[in-house]
Coordinates of N, CA and C in Angstrom, one line a residue:
X141 N -34.9 -90.3 -39.8 CA -34.3 -90.9 -40.7 C -34.4 -92.4 -40.9
X142 N -34.4 -92.8 -42.3 CA -34.1 -94.6 -42.2 C -33.1 -94.7 -42.2
X143 N -32.7 -96.1 -41.7 CA -31.5 -96.9 -42.0 C -30.5 -96.4 -43.0
X144 N -31.3 -96.3 -44.1 CA -30.1 -96.2 -45.4 C -29.8 -94.5 -45.5
X145 N -30.7 -93.7 -44.8 CA -30.3 -92.5 -44.9 C -29.4 -92.2 -43.9
X146 N -29.4 -92.9 -42.9 CA -28.2 -92.7 -41.7 C -27.1 -93.4 -42.1
X147 N -27.3 -94.3 -42.8 CA -26.0 -95.3 -43.5 C -25.3 -94.1 -44.7
X148 N -26.2 -93.4 -45.5 CA -25.5 -92.5 -46.5 C -24.8 -91.5 -45.8
X149 N -25.2 -90.9 -45.0 CA -24.6 -89.7 -44.4 C -23.3 -90.6 -43.5
X150 N -22.7 -91.7 -43.2 CA -21.6 -92.2 -42.5 C -20.9 -92.1 -43.9
X151 N -21.4 -92.7 -45.0 CA -20.6 -92.7 -46.3 C -20.2 -91.3 -46.8
X152 N -21.1 -90.2 -46.9 CA -20.8 -89.1 -47.0 C -19.6 -88.5 -46.1
X153 N -19.7 -89.1 -44.7 CA -18.6 -88.5 -44.2 C -17.4 -88.7 -44.6
X154 N -17.6 -90.1 -44.6 CA -15.7 -90.7 -45.1 C -15.4 -90.0 -46.3
X155 N -16.3 -89.6 -47.5 CA -15.9 -89.2 -48.5 C -15.3 -87.6 -48.4
X156 N -15.9 -87.1 -47.7 CA -15.4 -85.5 -47.0 C -14.2 -85.8 -46.2
X157 N -14.6 -86.7 -45.4 CA -13.0 -86.4 -44.7 C -11.8 -86.8 -45.5
X158 N -12.0 -87.5 -46.9 CA -10.6 -87.3 -47.8 C -9.9 -86.0 -47.8
X159 N -11.2 -85.1 -48.2 CA -10.6 -84.0 -48.4 C -10.3 -82.9 -47.4
X160 N -10.5 -83.6 -46.3 CA -9.9 -82.8 -45.1 C -8.8 -83.1 -44.3
X161 N -8.2 -83.9 -44.8 CA -6.7 -84.8 -44.5 C -7.0 -86.0 -43.6
X162 N -8.0 -86.5 -43.8 CA -8.4 -87.9 -43.0 C -8.5 -89.0 -43.8
X163 N -8.8 -90.2 -42.9 CA -9.4 -91.5 -43.7 C -10.4 -91.6 -44.4
X164 N -10.5 -92.7 -44.9 CA -11.7 -92.8 -45.7 C -13.0 -93.2 -44.9
X165 N -13.2 -92.9 -43.7 CA -13.8 -93.7 -42.7 C -15.0 -92.6 -42.3
X166 N -16.1 -92.8 -41.9 CA -17.3 -91.9 -41.6 C -18.1 -92.7 -40.3
X167 N -18.7 -92.3 -39.4 CA -19.8 -93.1 -38.5 C -20.9 -91.8 -37.8
X168 N -21.9 -92.5 -37.9 CA -23.1 -91.8 -37.4 C -23.5 -92.7 -36.0
X169 N -23.8 -92.1 -35.2 CA -24.7 -92.6 -34.0 C -26.3 -92.0 -34.0
X170 N -27.2 -92.9 -33.9 CA -28.5 -92.2 -34.0 C -29.3 -93.2 -32.8
X171 N -30.4 -92.3 -32.7 CA -31.3 -92.7 -31.6 C -32.5 -92.6 -32.0
X172 N -33.7 -93.5 -32.1 CA -35.1 -93.4 -33.0 C -34.9 -92.7 -34.3
X173 N -33.8 -92.8 -34.9 CA -33.9 -92.3 -36.2 C -33.2 -90.9 -36.6
X174 N -32.7 -90.4 -35.4 CA -32.4 -88.9 -35.3 C -31.0 -88.9 -34.8
X175 N -30.0 -88.2 -35.5 CA -28.5 -88.1 -35.5 C -28.4 -87.5 -34.1
X176 N -27.6 -88.3 -33.1 CA -27.2 -88.1 -31.6 C -25.6 -87.3 -32.1
X177 N -24.8 -87.9 -33.0 CA -23.1 -87.4 -33.0 C -22.7 -88.2 -34.4
X178 N -22.0 -87.6 -34.7 CA -20.9 -88.0 -35.8 C -19.4 -88.1 -35.6
X179 N -18.6 -89.1 -36.2 CA -17.2 -88.8 -36.2 C -16.5 -89.4 -37.2
X180 N -15.4 -88.9 -37.8 CA -14.7 -89.1 -39.0 C -13.4 -89.7 -38.8
X181 N -12.4 -90.4 -39.2 CA -11.3 -90.8 -38.9 C -10.2 -89.9 -39.1
X182 N -9.6 -89.7 -37.9 CA -8.6 -88.1 -37.7 C -7.3 -88.9 -37.4
X183 N -6.7 -90.1 -37.7 CA -5.8 -91.0 -36.8 C -4.7 -89.9 -37.4
X184 N -4.3 -89.7 -38.8 CA -2.8 -88.9 -39.3 C -2.9 -87.2 -38.6
X185 N -4.2 -86.7 -39.2 CA -4.4 -85.4 -38.8 C -4.4 -85.0 -37.5
X186 N -4.6 -85.8 -36.6 CA -4.4 -85.4 -34.9 C -3.5 -86.4 -34.4
X187 N -3.0 -87.0 -35.1 CA -1.6 -87.8 -34.8 C -2.0 -88.8 -33.2
X188 N -3.6 -89.4 -33.2 CA -3.7 -90.1 -32.6 C -4.3 -91.5 -33.0
X189 N -3.6 -92.4 -32.8 CA -4.2 -93.9 -33.2 C -5.6 -94.3 -32.9
X190 N -6.2 -93.7 -31.8 CA -7.6 -94.2 -31.2 C -8.4 -92.9 -32.3
X191 N -8.1 -92.4 -32.8 CA -9.0 -91.5 -33.5 C -9.9 -92.0 -34.9
X192 N -10.3 -93.2 -34.5 CA -11.2 -93.9 -35.8 C -12.4 -93.1 -35.7
X193 N -13.2 -93.4 -36.6 CA -14.6 -92.7 -36.9 C -15.5 -93.2 -35.7
X194 N -15.8 -94.7 -35.5 CA -16.6 -95.1 -34.6 C -16.2 -94.7 -33.3
X195 N -14.9 -94.6 -33.2 CA -14.3 -94.2 -31.4 C -14.9 -92.4 -31.2
X196 N -14.5 -91.5 -32.4 CA -14.7 -90.2 -32.4 C -16.2 -90.0 -32.1
X197 N -17.2 -90.9 -33.0 CA -18.6 -90.6 -32.8 C -19.2 -91.2 -31.4
X198 N -18.6 -92.5 -30.8 CA -19.0 -92.5 -29.4 C -18.6 -91.4 -28.5
X199 N -17.3 -90.9 -28.6 CA -16.9 -90.1 -27.5 C -18.3 -88.8 -27.9
X200 N -18.2 -88.2 -28.9 CA -19.2 -87.0 -29.2 C -20.4 -87.4 -28.6
X201 N -21.0 -88.7 -29.1 CA -22.3 -89.0 -28.1 C -22.4 -89.0 -26.7
X202 N -21.3 -89.9 -26.1 CA -21.4 -89.6 -24.6 C -21.3 -88.3 -24.2
X203 N -20.8 -87.3 -24.6 CA -20.7 -86.0 -24.2 C -22.1 -85.7 -24.6
X204 N -22.5 -85.4 -25.8 CA -23.8 -84.8 -26.1 C -24.9 -85.3 -24.8
X205 N -24.9 -86.5 -24.9 CA -26.0 -87.3 -23.9 C -25.4 -87.4 -22.4
X206 N -24.4 -86.8 -22.1 CA -23.9 -86.9 -20.4 C -23.9 -88.3 -20.0
X207 N -23.4 -89.2 -20.9 CA -23.6 -90.6 -20.4 C -22.4 -91.5 -20.9
X208 N -21.9 -92.6 -20.0 CA -21.3 -93.7 -20.9 C -22.0 -94.6 -21.5
X209 N -23.0 -94.8 -21.3 CA -23.9 -95.9 -21.6 C -24.7 -95.6 -22.8
X210 N -24.5 -96.1 -24.2 CA -25.5 -95.7 -25.0 C -26.5 -96.5 -25.8
X211 N -27.1 -97.4 -24.5 CA -28.2 -98.0 -24.9 C -29.0 -97.5 -25.8
X212 N -29.9 -97.9 -26.4 CA -30.8 -97.3 -27.3 C -30.8 -96.6 -28.4
X213 N -29.5 -96.5 -28.7 CA -28.6 -96.1 -29.8 C -28.2 -97.0 -30.7
X214 N -27.8 -96.8 -31.9 CA -27.1 -97.4 -33.2 C -26.0 -96.7 -33.7
X215 N -25.1 -97.5 -34.5 CA -24.1 -97.0 -35.2 C -24.2 -97.5 -36.4
X216 N -23.9 -96.6 -37.4 CA -23.6 -96.5 -38.9 C -22.6 -96.1 -38.8
X217 N -21.5 -97.2 -39.9 CA -20.0 -96.8 -40.2 C -19.9 -97.3 -41.3
X218 N -19.0 -96.4 -42.1 CA -18.9 -96.8 -43.5 C -17.9 -98.0 -43.7
X219 N -17.3 -98.6 -42.7 CA -17.0 -99.7 -42.8 C -16.9 -100.5 -41.6
X220 N -16.9 -101.9 -41.8 CA -16.6 -102.9 -40.5 C -15.9 -102.7 -39.8
X221 N -16.1 -102.6 -38.1 CA -15.1 -102.0 -37.4 C -14.1 -102.7 -37.0
X222 N -12.9 -101.8 -37.0 CA -11.7 -102.8 -36.5 C -12.0 -103.4 -34.8
X223 N -11.1 -104.1 -34.3 CA -11.1 -104.8 -33.1 C -11.3 -103.5 -32.3
X224 N -10.5 -102.6 -32.3 CA -10.6 -101.5 -31.2 C -12.0 -101.0 -31.1
X225 N -12.5 -100.7 -32.7 CA -13.6 -99.8 -32.9 C -15.0 -100.8 -32.1
X226 N -14.5 -102.1 -32.4 CA -15.7 -103.1 -32.1 C -15.7 -103.0 -30.5
X227 N -14.4 -103.2 -29.7 CA -14.3 -103.2 -28.4 C -15.0 -102.1 -27.9
X228 N -14.9 -101.2 -28.4 CA -15.5 -99.9 -27.9 C -16.9 -99.6 -27.9
X229 N -17.7 -100.1 -29.1 CA -19.1 -100.3 -29.8 C -19.6 -100.9 -28.5
X230 N -19.0 -102.1 -28.0 CA -19.6 -102.9 -26.8 C -19.4 -102.2 -25.6
X231 N -18.5 -101.6 -25.6 CA -18.1 -100.8 -24.1 C -19.1 -99.9 -23.8
X232 N -19.3 -99.3 -25.3 CA -20.7 -98.2 -25.0 C -22.0 -98.8 -25.1
X233 N -22.5 -100.0 -25.0 CA -23.7 -100.5 -25.0 C -24.5 -100.3 -26.5
X234 N -23.9 -99.9 -27.4 CA -24.7 -99.7 -28.5 C -25.7 -100.9 -28.8
X235 N -26.9 -100.6 -29.5 CA -27.7 -101.7 -29.5 C -27.3 -102.4 -31.2
X236 N -26.9 -101.8 -31.8 CA -26.7 -102.6 -33.3 C -25.6 -101.8 -34.1
X237 N -24.8 -102.6 -34.9 CA -23.8 -102.0 -35.8 C -24.4 -102.3 -37.3
X238 N -24.2 -101.3 -38.2 CA -24.7 -101.3 -39.5 C -23.5 -100.5 -40.0
X239 N -23.1 -101.3 -41.1 CA -21.6 -100.9 -41.9 C -21.5 -101.3 -43.3
X240 N -21.0 -100.7 -43.9 CA -20.7 -100.7 -45.4 C -20.1 -101.4 -46.1
X241 N -18.7 -101.1 -45.9 CA -17.8 -101.7 -46.6 C -17.2 -103.0 -45.4
X242 N -16.8 -104.1 -45.6 CA -16.5 -105.2 -45.0 C -15.0 -105.0 -44.7
X243 N -14.5 -105.9 -43.9 CA -13.0 -105.8 -43.4 C -12.3 -106.0 -44.7
X244 N -12.7 -106.9 -45.0 CA -11.8 -107.6 -46.5 C -11.6 -106.4 -47.6
X245 N -12.9 -105.6 -47.5 CA -12.4 -104.2 -48.4 C -11.4 -103.0 -48.0
X246 N -11.5 -103.2 -46.7 CA -10.4 -102.4 -45.7 C -9.1 -103.0 -46.1
X247 N -9.0 -104.2 -46.0 CA -7.7 -105.1 -46.3 C -7.3 -104.6 -47.4
X248 N -8.2 -104.8 -48.6 CA -7.6 -104.8 -49.8 C -7.3 -103.3 -50.2
X249 N -7.3 -102.0 -49.4 CA -6.6 -100.5 -49.5 C -5.5 -100.5 -48.4
X250 N -5.1 -101.4 -47.8 CA -4.4 -101.2 -46.8 C -4.7 -100.9 -45.4
X251 N -5.9 -101.1 -45.3 CA -6.2 -101.2 -43.6 C -6.6 -102.4 -43.1
X252 N -5.4 -103.2 -42.9 CA -5.5 -104.7 -42.7 C -5.5 -105.0 -41.0
X253 N -6.6 -105.5 -40.6 CA -6.7 -105.5 -38.8 C -6.5 -107.4 -38.5
X254 N -6.1 -107.8 -39.6 CA -6.3 -109.1 -39.2 C -5.2 -110.1 -38.5
X255 N -4.3 -109.1 -38.6 CA -3.0 -109.3 -37.6 C -3.3 -109.3 -36.0
X256 N -4.6 -108.5 -36.0 CA -5.1 -108.3 -34.6 C -5.8 -109.2 -34.3
X257 N -6.7 -110.0 -35.0 CA -7.5 -110.7 -34.9 C -6.8 -112.2 -34.4
X258 N -5.9 -112.4 -35.4 CA -5.1 -113.6 -35.0 C -4.2 -113.3 -33.7
X259 N -3.8 -112.2 -33.3 CA -3.0 -112.2 -32.0 C -4.0 -112.7 -30.8
X260 N -5.2 -111.8 -31.1 CA -5.9 -112.1 -30.1 C -6.6 -113.5 -29.6
X261 N -6.3 -114.3 -30.6 CA -6.4 -115.6 -30.6 C -5.1 -116.8 -29.8
X262 N -4.1 -116.0 -29.6 CA -2.9 -116.8 -29.2 C -2.9 -116.6 -27.7
X263 N -2.1 -117.5 -26.8 CA -1.7 -117.5 -25.5 C -1.1 -116.1 -25.7
X264 N -1.2 -115.6 -24.4 CA -0.1 -114.1 -24.3 C 1.4 -114.2 -24.6
X265 N 2.0 -115.5 -24.0 CA 3.2 -115.7 -24.1 C 3.8 -115.9 -25.7
X266 N 2.7 -116.2 -26.6 CA 3.0 -116.3 -27.9 C 2.8 -115.3 -29.0
X267 N 2.3 -114.2 -28.5 CA 2.0 -112.8 -29.4 C 3.1 -112.3 -29.6
X268 N 3.2 -111.6 -30.7 CA 4.3 -110.8 -31.1 C 4.5 -109.7 -30.4
X269 N 3.6 -108.9 -29.6 CA 4.0 -107.9 -28.6 C 4.1 -108.3 -27.5
X270 N 5.4 -108.2 -26.8 CA 5.7 -108.8 -25.3 C 4.9 -108.2 -24.3
X271 N 4.4 -109.3 -23.6 CA 3.8 -108.5 -22.3 C 3.9 -109.2 -20.9
X272 N 4.4 -108.5 -20.2 CA 5.1 -109.1 -18.8 C 4.4 -108.9 -17.6
X273 N 3.7 -109.5 -16.9 CA 3.0 -109.1 -15.8 C 3.8 -108.4 -14.7
X274 N 3.8 -107.2 -14.2 CA 4.4 -106.7 -13.4 C 3.9 -106.1 -12.0
X275 N 4.7 -106.3 -10.8 CA 3.9 -105.8 -9.5 C 2.2 -105.9 -9.2
X276 N 2.0 -107.1 -9.9 CA 0.7 -107.5 -9.5 C 0.1 -107.8 -8.0
X277 N 1.1 -108.0 -7.2 CA 0.4 -108.0 -5.8 C 0.4 -106.5 -5.6
X278 N 1.0 -105.2 -5.8 CA 0.7 -103.8 -5.6 C -0.4 -103.6 -6.2
X279 N -0.6 -104.2 -7.5 CA -1.8 -103.4 -8.5 C -3.1 -103.9 -8.2
X280 N -3.2 -105.3 -7.5 CA -4.3 -105.6 -6.9 C -5.1 -104.9 -5.6
X281 N -4.1 -104.0 -5.4 CA -4.8 -103.2 -4.1 C -5.8 -102.3 -4.7
X282 N -5.9 -102.0 -5.8 CA -6.9 -101.0 -6.4 C -7.9 -101.5 -6.7
X283 N -7.9 -103.1 -7.2 CA -9.0 -104.0 -7.3 C -9.8 -104.0 -6.0
X284 N -9.2 -104.4 -5.1 CA -9.6 -104.9 -4.1 C -10.4 -103.7 -3.4
X285 N -9.8 -102.5 -3.4 CA -10.5 -101.1 -2.9 C -12.0 -100.9 -3.6
X286 N -11.7 -101.4 -5.1 CA -13.2 -101.2 -6.0 C -14.1 -102.2 -5.6
X287 N -13.8 -103.6 -5.2 CA -14.5 -104.2 -4.6 C -15.5 -103.6 -3.6
X288 N -14.8 -103.1 -2.5 CA -15.3 -102.5 -1.2 C -15.9 -101.3 -1.2
X289 N -15.6 -100.7 -2.4 CA -16.2 -99.4 -2.5 C -17.5 -99.3 -2.5
X290 N -18.2 -98.6 -2.0 CA -19.8 -98.7 -1.7 C -20.5 -97.8 -2.7
X291 N -19.8 -96.8 -3.2 CA -20.6 -95.6 -3.9 C -19.9 -95.8 -5.6
X292 N -19.4 -96.8 -5.7 CA -18.8 -97.2 -7.1 C -20.2 -96.9 -8.2
X293 N -20.0 -96.7 -9.1 CA -20.7 -96.6 -10.6 C -20.5 -97.7 -11.4
X294 N -20.8 -99.1 -11.2 CA -20.8 -99.8 -12.3 C -20.8 -99.5 -13.9
X295 N -19.9 -100.2 -14.5 CA -20.2 -100.1 -15.9 C -19.6 -101.5 -16.8

């Protein structure tokens, strides 16, 4: 399939999802022009704030390919990824992101993620969501154990 055909599929999924109780977002993960997996937004339908189209597609692709590393794959998404999805795309090592609508288009219909982008630029103590380091001396033990672990799988 061409890039345009893959994007049309992501857009089709976003439209179809509206009839199935989901949000207006769809995503396709492809490798060498072939669809590996798809995802749609199921946040309200599944009561899961992480059930965005991109995250759902990443989860499905990883399960199908039996890997956590999607190098060699690309993602086609009906809208520019939010901060959470963008982070997941980086963690999944996808090669490229293609998107239809921009984040301003999403903001215009009530999906405004700009506050998260703004918060991430602030020092922890100035963010709206309070965050407090707690039991760091105890928590560091697992990190030290990880450093010494001989059979760890790096990611």
